[in-house]
PDB file of C-alpha atoms and ligand atoms in Angstrom:
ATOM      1  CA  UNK W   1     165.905 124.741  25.783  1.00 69.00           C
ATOM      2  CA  UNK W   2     168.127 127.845  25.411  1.00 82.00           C
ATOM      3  CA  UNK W   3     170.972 127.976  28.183  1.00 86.00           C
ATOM      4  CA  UNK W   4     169.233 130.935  29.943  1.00 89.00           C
ATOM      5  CA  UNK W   5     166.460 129.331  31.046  1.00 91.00           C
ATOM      6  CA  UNK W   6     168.257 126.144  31.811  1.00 92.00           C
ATOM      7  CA  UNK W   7     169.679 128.540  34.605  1.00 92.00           C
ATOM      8  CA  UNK W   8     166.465 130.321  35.350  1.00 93.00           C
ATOM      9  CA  UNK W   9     165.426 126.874  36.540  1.00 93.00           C
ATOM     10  CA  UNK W  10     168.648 125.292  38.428  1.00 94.00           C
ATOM     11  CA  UNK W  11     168.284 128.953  40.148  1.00 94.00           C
ATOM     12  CA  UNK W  12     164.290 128.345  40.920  1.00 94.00           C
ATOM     13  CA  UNK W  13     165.450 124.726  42.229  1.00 95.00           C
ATOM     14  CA  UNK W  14     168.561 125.225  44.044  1.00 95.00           C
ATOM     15  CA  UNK W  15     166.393 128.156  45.706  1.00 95.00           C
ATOM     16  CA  UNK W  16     163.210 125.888  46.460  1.00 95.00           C
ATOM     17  CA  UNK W  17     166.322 122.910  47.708  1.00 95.00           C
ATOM     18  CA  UNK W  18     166.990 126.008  49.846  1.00 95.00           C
ATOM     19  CA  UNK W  19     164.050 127.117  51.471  1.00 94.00           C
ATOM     20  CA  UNK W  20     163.066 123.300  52.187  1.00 95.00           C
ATOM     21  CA  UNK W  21     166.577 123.075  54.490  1.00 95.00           C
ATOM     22  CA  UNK W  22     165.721 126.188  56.116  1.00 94.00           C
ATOM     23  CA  UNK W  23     162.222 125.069  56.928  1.00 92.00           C
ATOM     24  CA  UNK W  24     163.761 121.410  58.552  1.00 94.00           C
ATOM     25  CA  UNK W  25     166.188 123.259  59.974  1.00 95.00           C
ATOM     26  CA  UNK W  26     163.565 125.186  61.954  1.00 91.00           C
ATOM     27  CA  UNK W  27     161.860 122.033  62.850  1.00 93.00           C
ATOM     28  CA  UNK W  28     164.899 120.005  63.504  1.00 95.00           C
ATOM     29  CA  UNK W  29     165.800 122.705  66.142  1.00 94.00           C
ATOM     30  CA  UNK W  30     162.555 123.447  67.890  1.00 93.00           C
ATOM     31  CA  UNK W  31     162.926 127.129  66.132  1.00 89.00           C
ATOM     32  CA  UNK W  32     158.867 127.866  66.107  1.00 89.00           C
ATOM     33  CA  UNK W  33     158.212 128.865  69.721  1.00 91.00           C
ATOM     34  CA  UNK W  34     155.938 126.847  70.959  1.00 92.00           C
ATOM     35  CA  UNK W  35     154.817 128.467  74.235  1.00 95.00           C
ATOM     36  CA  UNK W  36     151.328 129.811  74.631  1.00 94.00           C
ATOM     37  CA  UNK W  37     152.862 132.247  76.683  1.00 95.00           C
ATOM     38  CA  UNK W  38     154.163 133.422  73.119  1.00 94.00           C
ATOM     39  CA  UNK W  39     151.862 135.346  69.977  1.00 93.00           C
ATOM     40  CA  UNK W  40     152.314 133.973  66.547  1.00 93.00           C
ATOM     41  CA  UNK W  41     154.271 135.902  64.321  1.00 91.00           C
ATOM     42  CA  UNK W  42     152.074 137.774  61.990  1.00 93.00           C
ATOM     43  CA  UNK W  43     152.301 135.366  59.229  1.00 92.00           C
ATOM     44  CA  UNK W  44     151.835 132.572  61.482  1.00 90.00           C
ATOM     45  CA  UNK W  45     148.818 134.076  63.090  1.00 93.00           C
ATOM     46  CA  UNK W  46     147.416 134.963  59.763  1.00 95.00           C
ATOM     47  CA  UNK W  47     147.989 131.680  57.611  1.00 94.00           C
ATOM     48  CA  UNK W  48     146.984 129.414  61.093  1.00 94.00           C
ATOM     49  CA  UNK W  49     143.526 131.500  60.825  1.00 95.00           C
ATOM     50  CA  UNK W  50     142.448 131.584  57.137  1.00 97.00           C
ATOM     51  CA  UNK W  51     143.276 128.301  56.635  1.00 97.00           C
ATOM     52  CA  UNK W  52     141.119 127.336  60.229  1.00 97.00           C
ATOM     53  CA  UNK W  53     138.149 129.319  58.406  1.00 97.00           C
ATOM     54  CA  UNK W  54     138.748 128.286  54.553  1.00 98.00           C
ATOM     55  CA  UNK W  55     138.732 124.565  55.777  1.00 98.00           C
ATOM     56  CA  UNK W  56     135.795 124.745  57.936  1.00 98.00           C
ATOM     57  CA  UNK W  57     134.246 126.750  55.101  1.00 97.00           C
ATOM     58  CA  UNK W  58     135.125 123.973  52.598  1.00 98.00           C
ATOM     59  CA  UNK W  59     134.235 121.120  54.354  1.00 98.00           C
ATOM     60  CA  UNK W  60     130.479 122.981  55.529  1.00 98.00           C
ATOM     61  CA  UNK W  61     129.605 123.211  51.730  1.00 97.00           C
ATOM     62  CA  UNK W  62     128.714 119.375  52.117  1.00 95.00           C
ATOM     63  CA  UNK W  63     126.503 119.621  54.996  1.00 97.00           C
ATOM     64  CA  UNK W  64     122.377 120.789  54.966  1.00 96.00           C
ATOM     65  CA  UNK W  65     121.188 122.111  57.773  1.00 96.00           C
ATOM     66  CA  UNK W  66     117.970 121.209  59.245  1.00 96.00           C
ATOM     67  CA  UNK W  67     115.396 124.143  60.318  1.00 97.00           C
ATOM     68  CA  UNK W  68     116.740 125.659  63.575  1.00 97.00           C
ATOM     69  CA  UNK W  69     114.203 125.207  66.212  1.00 97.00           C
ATOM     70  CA  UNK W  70     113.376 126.895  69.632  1.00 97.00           C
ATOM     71  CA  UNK W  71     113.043 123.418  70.886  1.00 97.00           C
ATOM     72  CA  UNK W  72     116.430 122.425  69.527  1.00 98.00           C
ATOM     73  CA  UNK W  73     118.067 125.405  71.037  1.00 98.00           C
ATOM     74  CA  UNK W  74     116.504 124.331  74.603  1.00 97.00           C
ATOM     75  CA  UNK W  75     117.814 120.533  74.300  1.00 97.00           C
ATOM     76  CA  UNK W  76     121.352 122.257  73.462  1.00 98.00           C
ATOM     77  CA  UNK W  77     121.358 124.494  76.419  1.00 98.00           C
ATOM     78  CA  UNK W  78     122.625 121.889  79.095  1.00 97.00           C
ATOM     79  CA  UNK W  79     125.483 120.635  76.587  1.00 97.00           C
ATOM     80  CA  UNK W  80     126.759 123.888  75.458  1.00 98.00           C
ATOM     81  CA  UNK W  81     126.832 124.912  79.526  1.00 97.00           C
ATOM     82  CA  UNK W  82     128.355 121.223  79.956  1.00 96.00           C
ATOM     83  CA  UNK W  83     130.851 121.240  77.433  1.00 97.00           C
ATOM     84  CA  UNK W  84     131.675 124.574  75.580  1.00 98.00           C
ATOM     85  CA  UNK W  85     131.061 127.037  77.998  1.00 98.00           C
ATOM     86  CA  UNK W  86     134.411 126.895  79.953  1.00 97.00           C
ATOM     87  CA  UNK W  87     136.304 127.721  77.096  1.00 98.00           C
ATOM     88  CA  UNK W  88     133.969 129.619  74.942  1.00 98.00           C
ATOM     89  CA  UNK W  89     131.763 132.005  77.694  1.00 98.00           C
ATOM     90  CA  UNK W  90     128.250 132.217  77.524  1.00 98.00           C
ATOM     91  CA  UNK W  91     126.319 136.173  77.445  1.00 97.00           C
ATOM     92  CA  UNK W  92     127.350 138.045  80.438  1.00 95.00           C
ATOM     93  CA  UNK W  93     129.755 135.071  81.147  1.00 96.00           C
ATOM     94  CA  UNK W  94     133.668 134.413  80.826  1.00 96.00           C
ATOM     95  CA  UNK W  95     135.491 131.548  80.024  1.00 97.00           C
ATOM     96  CA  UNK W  96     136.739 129.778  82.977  1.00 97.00           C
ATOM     97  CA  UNK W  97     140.254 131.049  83.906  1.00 97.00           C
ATOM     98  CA  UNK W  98     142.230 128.071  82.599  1.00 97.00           C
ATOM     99  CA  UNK W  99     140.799 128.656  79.115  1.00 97.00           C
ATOM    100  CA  UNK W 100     142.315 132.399  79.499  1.00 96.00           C
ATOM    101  CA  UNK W 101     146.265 130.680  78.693  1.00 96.00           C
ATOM    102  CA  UNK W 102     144.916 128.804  75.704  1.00 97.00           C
ATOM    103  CA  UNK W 103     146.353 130.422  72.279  1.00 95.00           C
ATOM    104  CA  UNK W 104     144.459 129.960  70.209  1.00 94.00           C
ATOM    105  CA  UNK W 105     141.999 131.961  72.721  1.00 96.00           C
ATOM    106  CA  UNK W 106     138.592 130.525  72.387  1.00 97.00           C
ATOM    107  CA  UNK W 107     136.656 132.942  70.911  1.00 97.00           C
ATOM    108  CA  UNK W 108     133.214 134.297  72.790  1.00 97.00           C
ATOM    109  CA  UNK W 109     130.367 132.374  70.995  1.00 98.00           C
ATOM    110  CA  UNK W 110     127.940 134.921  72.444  1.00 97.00           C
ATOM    111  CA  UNK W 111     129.528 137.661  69.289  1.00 96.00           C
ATOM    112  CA  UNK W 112     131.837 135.368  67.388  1.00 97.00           C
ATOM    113  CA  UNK W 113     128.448 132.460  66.393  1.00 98.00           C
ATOM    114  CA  UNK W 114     127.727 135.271  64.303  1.00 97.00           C
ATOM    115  CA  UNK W 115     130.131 134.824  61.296  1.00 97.00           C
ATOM    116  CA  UNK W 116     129.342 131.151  61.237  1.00 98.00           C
ATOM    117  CA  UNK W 117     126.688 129.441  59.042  1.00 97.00           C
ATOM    118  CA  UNK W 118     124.910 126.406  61.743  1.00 98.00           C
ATOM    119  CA  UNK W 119     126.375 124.042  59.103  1.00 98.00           C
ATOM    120  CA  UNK W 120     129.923 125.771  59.784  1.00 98.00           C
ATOM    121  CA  UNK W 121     129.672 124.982  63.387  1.00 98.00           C
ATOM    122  CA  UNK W 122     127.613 121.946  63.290  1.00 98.00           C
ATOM    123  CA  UNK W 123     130.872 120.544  61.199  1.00 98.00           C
ATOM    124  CA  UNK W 124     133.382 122.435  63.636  1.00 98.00           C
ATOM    125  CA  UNK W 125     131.642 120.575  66.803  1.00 98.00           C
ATOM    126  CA  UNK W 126     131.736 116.993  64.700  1.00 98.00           C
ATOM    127  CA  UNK W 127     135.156 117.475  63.938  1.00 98.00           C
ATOM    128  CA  UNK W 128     136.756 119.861  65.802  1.00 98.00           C
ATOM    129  CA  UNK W 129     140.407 121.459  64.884  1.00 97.00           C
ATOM    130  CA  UNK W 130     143.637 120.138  64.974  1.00 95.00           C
ATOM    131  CA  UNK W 131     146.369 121.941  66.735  1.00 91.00           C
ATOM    132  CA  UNK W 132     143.485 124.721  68.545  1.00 94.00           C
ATOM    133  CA  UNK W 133     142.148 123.092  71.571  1.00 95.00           C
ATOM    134  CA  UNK W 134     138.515 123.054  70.235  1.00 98.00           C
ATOM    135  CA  UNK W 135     137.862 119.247  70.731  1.00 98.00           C
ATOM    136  CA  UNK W 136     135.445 116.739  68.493  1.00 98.00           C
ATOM    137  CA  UNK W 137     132.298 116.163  69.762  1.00 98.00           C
ATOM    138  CA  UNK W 138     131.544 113.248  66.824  1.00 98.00           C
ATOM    139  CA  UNK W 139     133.323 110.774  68.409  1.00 97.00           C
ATOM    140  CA  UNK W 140     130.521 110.902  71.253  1.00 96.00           C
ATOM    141  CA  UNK W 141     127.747 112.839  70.431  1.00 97.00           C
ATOM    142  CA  UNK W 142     125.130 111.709  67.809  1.00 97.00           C
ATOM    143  CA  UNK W 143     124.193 114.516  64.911  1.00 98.00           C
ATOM    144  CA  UNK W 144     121.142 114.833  66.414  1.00 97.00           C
ATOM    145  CA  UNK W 145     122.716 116.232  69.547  1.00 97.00           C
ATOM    146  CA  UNK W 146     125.068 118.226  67.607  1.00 98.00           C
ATOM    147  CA  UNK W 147     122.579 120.137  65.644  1.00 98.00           C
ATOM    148  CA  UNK W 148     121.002 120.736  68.907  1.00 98.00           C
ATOM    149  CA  UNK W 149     124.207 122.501  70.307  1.00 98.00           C
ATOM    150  CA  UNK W 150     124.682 124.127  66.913  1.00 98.00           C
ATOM    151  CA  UNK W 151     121.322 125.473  67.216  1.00 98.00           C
ATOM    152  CA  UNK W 152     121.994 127.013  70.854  1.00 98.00           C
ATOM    153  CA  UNK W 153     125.135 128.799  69.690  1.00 98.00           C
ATOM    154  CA  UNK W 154     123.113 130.106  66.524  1.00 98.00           C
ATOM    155  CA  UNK W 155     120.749 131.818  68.846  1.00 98.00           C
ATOM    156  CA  UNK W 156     123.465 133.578  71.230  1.00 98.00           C
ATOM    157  CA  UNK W 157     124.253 136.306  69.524  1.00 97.00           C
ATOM    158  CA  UNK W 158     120.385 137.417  70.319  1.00 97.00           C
ATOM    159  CA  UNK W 159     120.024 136.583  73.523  1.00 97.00           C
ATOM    160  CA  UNK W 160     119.913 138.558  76.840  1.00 97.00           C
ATOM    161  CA  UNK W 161     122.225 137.552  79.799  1.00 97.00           C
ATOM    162  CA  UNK W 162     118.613 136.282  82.350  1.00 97.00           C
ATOM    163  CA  UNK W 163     117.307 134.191  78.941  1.00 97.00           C
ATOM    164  CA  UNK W 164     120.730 132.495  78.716  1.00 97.00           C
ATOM    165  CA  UNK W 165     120.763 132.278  82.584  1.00 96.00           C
ATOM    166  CA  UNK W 166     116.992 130.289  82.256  1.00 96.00           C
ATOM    167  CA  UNK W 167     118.300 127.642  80.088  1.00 95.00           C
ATOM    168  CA  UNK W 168     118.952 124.524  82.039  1.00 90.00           C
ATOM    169  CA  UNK W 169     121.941 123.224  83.032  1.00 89.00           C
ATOM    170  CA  UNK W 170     121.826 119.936  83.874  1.00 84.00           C
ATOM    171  CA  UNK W 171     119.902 117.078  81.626  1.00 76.00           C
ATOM    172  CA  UNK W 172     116.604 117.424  83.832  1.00 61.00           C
ATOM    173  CA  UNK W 173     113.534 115.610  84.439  1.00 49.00           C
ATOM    174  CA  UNK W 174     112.138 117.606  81.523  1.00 48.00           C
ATOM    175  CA  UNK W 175     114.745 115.999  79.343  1.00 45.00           C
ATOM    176  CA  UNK W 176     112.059 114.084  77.079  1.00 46.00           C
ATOM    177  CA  UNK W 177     109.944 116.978  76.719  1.00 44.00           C
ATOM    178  CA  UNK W 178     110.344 119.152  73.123  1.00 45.00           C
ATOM    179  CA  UNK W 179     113.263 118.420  70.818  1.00 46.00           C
ATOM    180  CA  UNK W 180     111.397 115.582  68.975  1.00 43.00           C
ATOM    181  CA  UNK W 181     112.933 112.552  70.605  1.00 42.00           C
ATOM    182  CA  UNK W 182     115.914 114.513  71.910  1.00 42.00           C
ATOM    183  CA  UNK W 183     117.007 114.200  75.303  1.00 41.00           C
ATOM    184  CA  UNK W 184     114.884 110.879  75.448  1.00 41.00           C
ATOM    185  CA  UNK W 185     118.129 108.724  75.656  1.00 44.00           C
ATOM    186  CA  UNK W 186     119.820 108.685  78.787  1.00 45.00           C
ATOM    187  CA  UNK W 187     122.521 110.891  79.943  1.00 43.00           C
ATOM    188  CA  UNK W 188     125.896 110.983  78.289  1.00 42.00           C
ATOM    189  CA  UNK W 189     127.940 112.654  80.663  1.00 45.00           C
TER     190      UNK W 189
HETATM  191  C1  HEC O   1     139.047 123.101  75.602  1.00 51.60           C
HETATM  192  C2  HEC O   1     138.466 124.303  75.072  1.00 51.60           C
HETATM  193  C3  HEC O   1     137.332 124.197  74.083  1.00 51.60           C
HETATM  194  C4  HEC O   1     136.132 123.552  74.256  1.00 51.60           C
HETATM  195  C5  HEC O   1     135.703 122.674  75.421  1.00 51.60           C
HETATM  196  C6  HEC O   1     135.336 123.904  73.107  1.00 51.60           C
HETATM  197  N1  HEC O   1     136.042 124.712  72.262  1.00 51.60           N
HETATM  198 FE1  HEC O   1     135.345 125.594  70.543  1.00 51.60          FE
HETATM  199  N2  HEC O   1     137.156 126.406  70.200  1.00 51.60           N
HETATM  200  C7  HEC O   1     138.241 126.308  71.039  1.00 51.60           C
HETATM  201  C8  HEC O   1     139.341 127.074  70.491  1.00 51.60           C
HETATM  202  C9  HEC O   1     140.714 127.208  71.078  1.00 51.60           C
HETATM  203  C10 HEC O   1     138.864 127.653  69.281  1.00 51.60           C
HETATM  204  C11 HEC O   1     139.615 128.608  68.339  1.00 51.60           C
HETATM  205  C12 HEC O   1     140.272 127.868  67.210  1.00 51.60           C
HETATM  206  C13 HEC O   1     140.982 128.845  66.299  1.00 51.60           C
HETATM  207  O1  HEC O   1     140.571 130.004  66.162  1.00 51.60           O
HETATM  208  O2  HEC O   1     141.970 128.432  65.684  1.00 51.60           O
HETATM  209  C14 HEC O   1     137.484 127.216  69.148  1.00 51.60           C
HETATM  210  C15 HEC O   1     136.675 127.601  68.082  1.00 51.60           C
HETATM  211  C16 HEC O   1     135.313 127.374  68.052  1.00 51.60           C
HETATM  212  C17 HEC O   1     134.413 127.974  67.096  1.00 51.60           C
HETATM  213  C18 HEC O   1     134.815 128.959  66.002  1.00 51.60           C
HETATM  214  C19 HEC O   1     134.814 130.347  66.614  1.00 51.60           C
HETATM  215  C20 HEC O   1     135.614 131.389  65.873  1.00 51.60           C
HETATM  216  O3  HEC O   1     135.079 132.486  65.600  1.00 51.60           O
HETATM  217  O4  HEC O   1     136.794 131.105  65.567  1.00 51.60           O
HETATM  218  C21 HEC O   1     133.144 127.510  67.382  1.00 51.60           C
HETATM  219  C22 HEC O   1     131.856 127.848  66.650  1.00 51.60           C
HETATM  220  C23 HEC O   1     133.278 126.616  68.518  1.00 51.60           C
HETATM  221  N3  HEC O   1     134.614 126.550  68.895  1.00 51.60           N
HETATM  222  C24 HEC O   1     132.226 125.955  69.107  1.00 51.60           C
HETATM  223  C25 HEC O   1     132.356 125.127  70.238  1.00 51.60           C
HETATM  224  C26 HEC O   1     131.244 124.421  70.833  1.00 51.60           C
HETATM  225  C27 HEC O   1     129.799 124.537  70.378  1.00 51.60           C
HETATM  226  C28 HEC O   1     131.757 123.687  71.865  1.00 51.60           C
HETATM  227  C29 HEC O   1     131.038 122.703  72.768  1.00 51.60           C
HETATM  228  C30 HEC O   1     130.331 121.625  72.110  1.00 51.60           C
HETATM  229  C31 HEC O   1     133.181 123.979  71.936  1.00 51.60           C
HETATM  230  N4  HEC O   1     133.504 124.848  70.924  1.00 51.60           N
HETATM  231  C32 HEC O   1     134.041 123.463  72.909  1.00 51.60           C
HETATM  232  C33 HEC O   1     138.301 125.641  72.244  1.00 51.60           C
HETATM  233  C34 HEC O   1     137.266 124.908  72.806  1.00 51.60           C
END
């Protein structure tokens, strides 16, 4: 090894040693700003997002969707407006005003569902996302019902504010009806 690049590299690791002290330093010392009151720095904002979407992305490769069906988007309707809708808005709806101070923001499903595959957000919903707010429904929802709620954010995007305003609420009477056996089981929530 020739004496130049002997330096090249004590330079390359005394600058790495560096970087890593810098980096503890910042954690040591509570440097990141935590408040939500707070935006990200750029780079923050921008490496927090891709790699959100390039491990959702990753992770969705594994998973086959079933056919989407109307009767699967019905038996998600009263879940999504149980569970998601507070933070994530429905069409012609907000989020409910606490979900306003979140950062990240929850995004509205009603345009965002639109750059996800169903196997992006049925994997999202299973697993949710660390360090976001957006919780994990696998811990206690079956697949079944997941696909169900994957399939009712799937069909957002197309519908109109008095369709989404039809779709039941509650886990009704009708809960056995369509869906295959969905709904059949008794309530969850
Ligand atoms: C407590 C609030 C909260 C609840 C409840 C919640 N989410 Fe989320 N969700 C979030 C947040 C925050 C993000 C944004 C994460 C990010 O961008 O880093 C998110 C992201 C998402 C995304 C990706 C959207 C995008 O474009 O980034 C989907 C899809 C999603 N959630 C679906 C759901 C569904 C379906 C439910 C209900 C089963 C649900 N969420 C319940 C907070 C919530």
């Amino acid at each position: 090894m020739t004496s130049t690049v002997k330096h090249v590299l004590i330079g390359a690791v005394g600058a790495l040693l560096l970087l890593l002290l810098v980096g503890l330093a910042v954690i040591l010392s509570g440097g990141y700003d935590v408040a939500a009151t707070e935006r990200h720095t750029s780079l923050g904002a921008w490496a927090l997002d891709t790699n959100f979407r390039n491990s959702i992305q990753g992770h969705a490769e594994d998973v086959t969707a079933p056919e989407l069906t109307p009767a699967m988007v019905s038996a998600g309707a009263p879940e999504y407006k149980a569970m998601c809708a507070h933070c994530h808005g429905g069409v012609g709806e907000s989020r409910a005003e606490w979900a306003e101070g979140m950062r990240p923001k929850p995004p509205a499903l009603a345009a965002a569902a639109r750059e996800w595959s169903a196997a992006e957000i049925f994997w999202l919903v299973k697993h949710g996302a660390k360090m976001t707010g957006m919780p994990a429904f696998g811990p206690t929802h079956e697949d079944r019902k997941i696909w169900h709620i994957a399939a009712f954010v799937k069909a957002m995007p197309e519908m109109t504010r008095d369709q989404y305003a039809g779709y039941r609420a509650e886990h009704g009477e009708d809960a056995h009806s369509h869906a295959g056996d969905g709904g059949a089981s008794a309530p969850e929530h």
